[in-house]
Amino acid sequence: MYKFFGILNQSGHQVLGYVIMPNHVHLLLYFNYSGQSLNTVVGNGKRFIGYEIIRRLKQHGAEALLSLLREGVSEMKKERAHLHELWQGTFEAKPCRTEKFILQKLNYAHANPCRGKWKLCDDPNDYAHSSAAFYELGKRENPLVKDYRDYLVLVTE
């Protein structure tokens, strides 16, 4: 995921917030509408991440998991030489045009590791794969994340 965040930033987009969960990702992205659609960028990202996941699973000899991922491929995709199924369905994009809405989405995403079946931490700031500490504690070590407030005027126009 972090490599993909770097690619997004190099492509003129900016990661403004994120939470990487075991089975999904929340991403607040300033999307620079230049050349490619959001669907294309996300599709390319899913492919990039998928190839990396498969490469690492093979490297670690995770044959049982690779077999399970092969079983999920539909017949139609098999005909197009699709070997593994990593992703379910489509992604959900919501345009964030107000600071109130941005904060609502960030707060929801940042709280995600503390809720539900995962309960990965008690405090969102303690979850390593999140931008919560970036915003709440001012921890700015991650160069891949930019402050949404620096882009607010661009998204509210």
GROMACS .gro file of C-alpha atoms in nm:
model
  157
    1MET     CA    1   0.000   0.000   0.000
    2TYR     CA    2   0.275   0.243   0.089
    3LYS     CA    3   0.444   0.193  -0.248
    4PHE     CA    4   0.111   0.270  -0.415
    5PHE     CA    5   0.076   0.585  -0.202
    6GLY     CA    6   0.415   0.695  -0.333
    7ILE     CA    7   0.306   0.629  -0.691
    8LEU     CA    8  -0.011   0.832  -0.633
    9ASN     CA    9   0.192   1.125  -0.500
   10GLN     CA   10   0.440   1.103  -0.791
   11SER     CA   11   0.143   1.114  -1.030
   12GLY     CA   12   0.023   1.447  -0.891
   13HIS     CA   13  -0.234   1.310  -0.647
   14GLN     CA   14  -0.195   1.351  -0.271
   15VAL     CA   15  -0.270   1.109   0.010
   16LEU     CA   16  -0.445   1.320   0.275
   17GLY     CA   17  -0.548   1.043   0.512
   18TYR     CA   18  -0.558   0.666   0.530
   19VAL     CA   19  -0.617   0.356   0.738
   20ILE     CA   20  -0.494   0.018   0.618
   21MET     CA   21  -0.708  -0.258   0.767
   22PRO     CA   22  -0.646  -0.633   0.729
   23ASN     CA   23  -0.915  -0.665   0.461
   24HIS     CA   24  -0.976  -0.312   0.330
   25VAL     CA   25  -0.831   0.036   0.305
   26HIS     CA   26  -0.974   0.381   0.377
   27LEU     CA   27  -0.808   0.651   0.169
   28LEU     CA   28  -0.867   1.026   0.161
   29LEU     CA   29  -0.712   1.132  -0.166
   30TYR     CA   30  -0.674   1.465  -0.337
   31PHE     CA   31  -0.728   1.345  -0.691
   32ASN     CA   32  -0.562   1.559  -0.958
   33TYR     CA   33  -0.791   1.527  -1.261
   34SER     CA   34  -0.522   1.512  -1.525
   35GLY     CA   35  -0.516   1.241  -1.786
   36GLN     CA   36  -0.662   0.937  -1.610
   37SER     CA   37  -0.996   0.879  -1.445
   38LEU     CA   38  -1.023   0.779  -1.080
   39ASN     CA   39  -1.144   0.434  -1.192
   40THR     CA   40  -0.831   0.387  -1.402
   41VAL     CA   41  -0.599   0.502  -1.123
   42VAL     CA   42  -0.767   0.274  -0.867
   43GLY     CA   43  -0.775  -0.018  -1.112
   44ASN     CA   44  -0.403   0.024  -1.183
   45GLY     CA   45  -0.339   0.046  -0.809
   46LYS     CA   46  -0.532  -0.272  -0.738
   47ARG     CA   47  -0.331  -0.452  -1.008
   48PHE     CA   48  -0.001  -0.316  -0.873
   49ILE     CA   49  -0.088  -0.414  -0.514
   50GLY     CA   50  -0.224  -0.751  -0.627
   51TYR     CA   51   0.094  -0.843  -0.811
   52GLU     CA   52   0.299  -0.747  -0.506
   53ILE     CA   53   0.079  -0.954  -0.272
   54ILE     CA   54   0.103  -1.259  -0.499
   55ARG     CA   55   0.481  -1.215  -0.533
   56ARG     CA   56   0.520  -1.203  -0.155
   57LEU     CA   57   0.290  -1.499  -0.097
   58LYS     CA   58   0.494  -1.704  -0.345
   59GLN     CA   59   0.816  -1.587  -0.183
   60HIS     CA   60   0.689  -1.708   0.157
   61GLY     CA   61   0.558  -2.037   0.019
   62ALA     CA   62   0.196  -1.963   0.113
   63GLU     CA   63   0.057  -2.228  -0.123
   64ALA     CA   64  -0.265  -2.283   0.072
   65LEU     CA   65  -0.357  -1.915   0.047
   66LEU     CA   66  -0.252  -1.894  -0.318
   67SER     CA   67  -0.472  -2.196  -0.390
   68LEU     CA   68  -0.765  -2.028  -0.217
   69LEU     CA   69  -0.711  -1.714  -0.425
   70ARG     CA   70  -0.703  -1.927  -0.743
   71GLU     CA   71  -1.036  -2.087  -0.647
   72GLY     CA   72  -1.200  -1.744  -0.639
   73VAL     CA   73  -1.138  -1.675  -1.008
   74SER     CA   74  -1.452  -1.691  -1.221
   75GLU     CA   75  -1.456  -1.901  -1.539
   76MET     CA   76  -1.477  -1.586  -1.752
   77LYS     CA   77  -1.166  -1.442  -1.585
   78LYS     CA   78  -0.985  -1.775  -1.619
   79GLU     CA   79  -1.040  -1.753  -1.996
   80ARG     CA   80  -0.854  -1.421  -1.988
   81ALA     CA   81  -0.560  -1.581  -1.801
   82HIS     CA   82  -0.661  -1.431  -1.467
   83LEU     CA   83  -0.487  -1.649  -1.204
   84HIS     CA   84  -0.590  -1.511  -0.864
   85GLU     CA   85  -0.884  -1.316  -0.722
   86LEU     CA   86  -0.771  -1.071  -0.456
   87TRP     CA   87  -1.038  -0.802  -0.464
   88GLN     CA   88  -1.407  -0.810  -0.390
   89GLY     CA   89  -1.640  -0.591  -0.591
   90THR     CA   90  -1.566  -0.229  -0.658
   91PHE     CA   91  -1.445   0.062  -0.453
   92GLU     CA   92  -1.667   0.335  -0.314
   93ALA     CA   93  -1.563   0.694  -0.385
   94LYS     CA   94  -1.730   0.991  -0.220
   95PRO     CA   95  -1.643   1.345  -0.329
   96CYS     CA   96  -1.539   1.544  -0.022
   97ARG     CA   97  -1.624   1.908  -0.084
   98THR     CA   98  -1.653   2.049   0.269
   99GLU     CA   99  -1.424   2.040   0.570
  100LYS     CA  100  -1.709   1.900   0.778
  101PHE     CA  101  -1.748   1.603   0.542
  102ILE     CA  102  -1.369   1.550   0.522
  103LEU     CA  103  -1.345   1.541   0.901
  104GLN     CA  104  -1.641   1.303   0.922
  105LYS     CA  105  -1.468   1.060   0.683
  106LEU     CA  106  -1.127   1.094   0.851
  107ASN     CA  107  -1.273   1.040   1.198
  108TYR     CA  108  -1.468   0.735   1.078
  109ALA     CA  109  -1.159   0.584   0.910
  110HIS     CA  110  -0.928   0.661   1.202
  111ALA     CA  111  -1.169   0.498   1.449
  112ASN     CA  112  -1.202   0.185   1.234
  113PRO     CA  113  -0.910  -0.012   1.391
  114CYS     CA  114  -1.070   0.035   1.736
  115ARG     CA  115  -1.409  -0.110   1.641
  116GLY     CA  116  -1.580  -0.420   1.516
  117LYS     CA  117  -1.438  -0.765   1.473
  118TRP     CA  118  -1.078  -0.650   1.440
  119LYS     CA  119  -1.035  -0.434   1.753
  120LEU     CA  120  -0.669  -0.381   1.661
  121CYS     CA  121  -0.607  -0.108   1.918
  122ASP     CA  122  -0.779   0.100   2.184
  123ASP     CA  123  -0.662   0.441   2.063
  124PRO     CA  124  -0.657   0.531   1.692
  125ASN     CA  125  -0.325   0.711   1.744
  126ASP     CA  126  -0.164   0.379   1.839
  127TYR     CA  127  -0.249   0.209   1.510
  128ALA     CA  128   0.065   0.212   1.295
  129HIS     CA  129  -0.107   0.191   0.955
  130SER     CA  130  -0.312   0.508   0.987
  131SER     CA  131  -0.282   0.883   0.951
  132ALA     CA  132  -0.457   0.938   1.287
  133ALA     CA  133  -0.135   1.031   1.473
  134PHE     CA  134  -0.044   1.262   1.184
  135TYR     CA  135  -0.352   1.471   1.259
  136GLU     CA  136  -0.410   1.416   1.630
  137LEU     CA  137  -0.052   1.416   1.761
  138GLY     CA  138   0.124   1.612   1.489
  139LYS     CA  139   0.349   1.317   1.397
  140ARG     CA  140   0.465   1.422   1.052
  141GLU     CA  141   0.729   1.152   0.990
  142ASN     CA  142   0.538   0.995   0.700
  143PRO     CA  143   0.631   1.194   0.387
  144LEU     CA  144   0.351   1.025   0.190
  145VAL     CA  145   0.075   1.207   0.382
  146LYS     CA  146  -0.013   1.571   0.328
  147ASP     CA  147  -0.242   1.777   0.550
  148TYR     CA  148  -0.593   1.801   0.403
  149ARG     CA  149  -0.608   2.168   0.512
  150ASP     CA  150  -0.341   2.250   0.255
  151TYR     CA  151  -0.577   2.123  -0.017
  152LEU     CA  152  -0.907   2.240   0.129
  153VAL     CA  153  -0.939   2.542  -0.098
  154LEU     CA  154  -0.885   2.313  -0.400
  155VAL     CA  155  -1.155   2.061  -0.305
  156THR     CA  156  -1.419   2.317  -0.205
  157GLU     CA  157  -1.403   2.519  -0.528
   0.00000   0.00000   0.00000
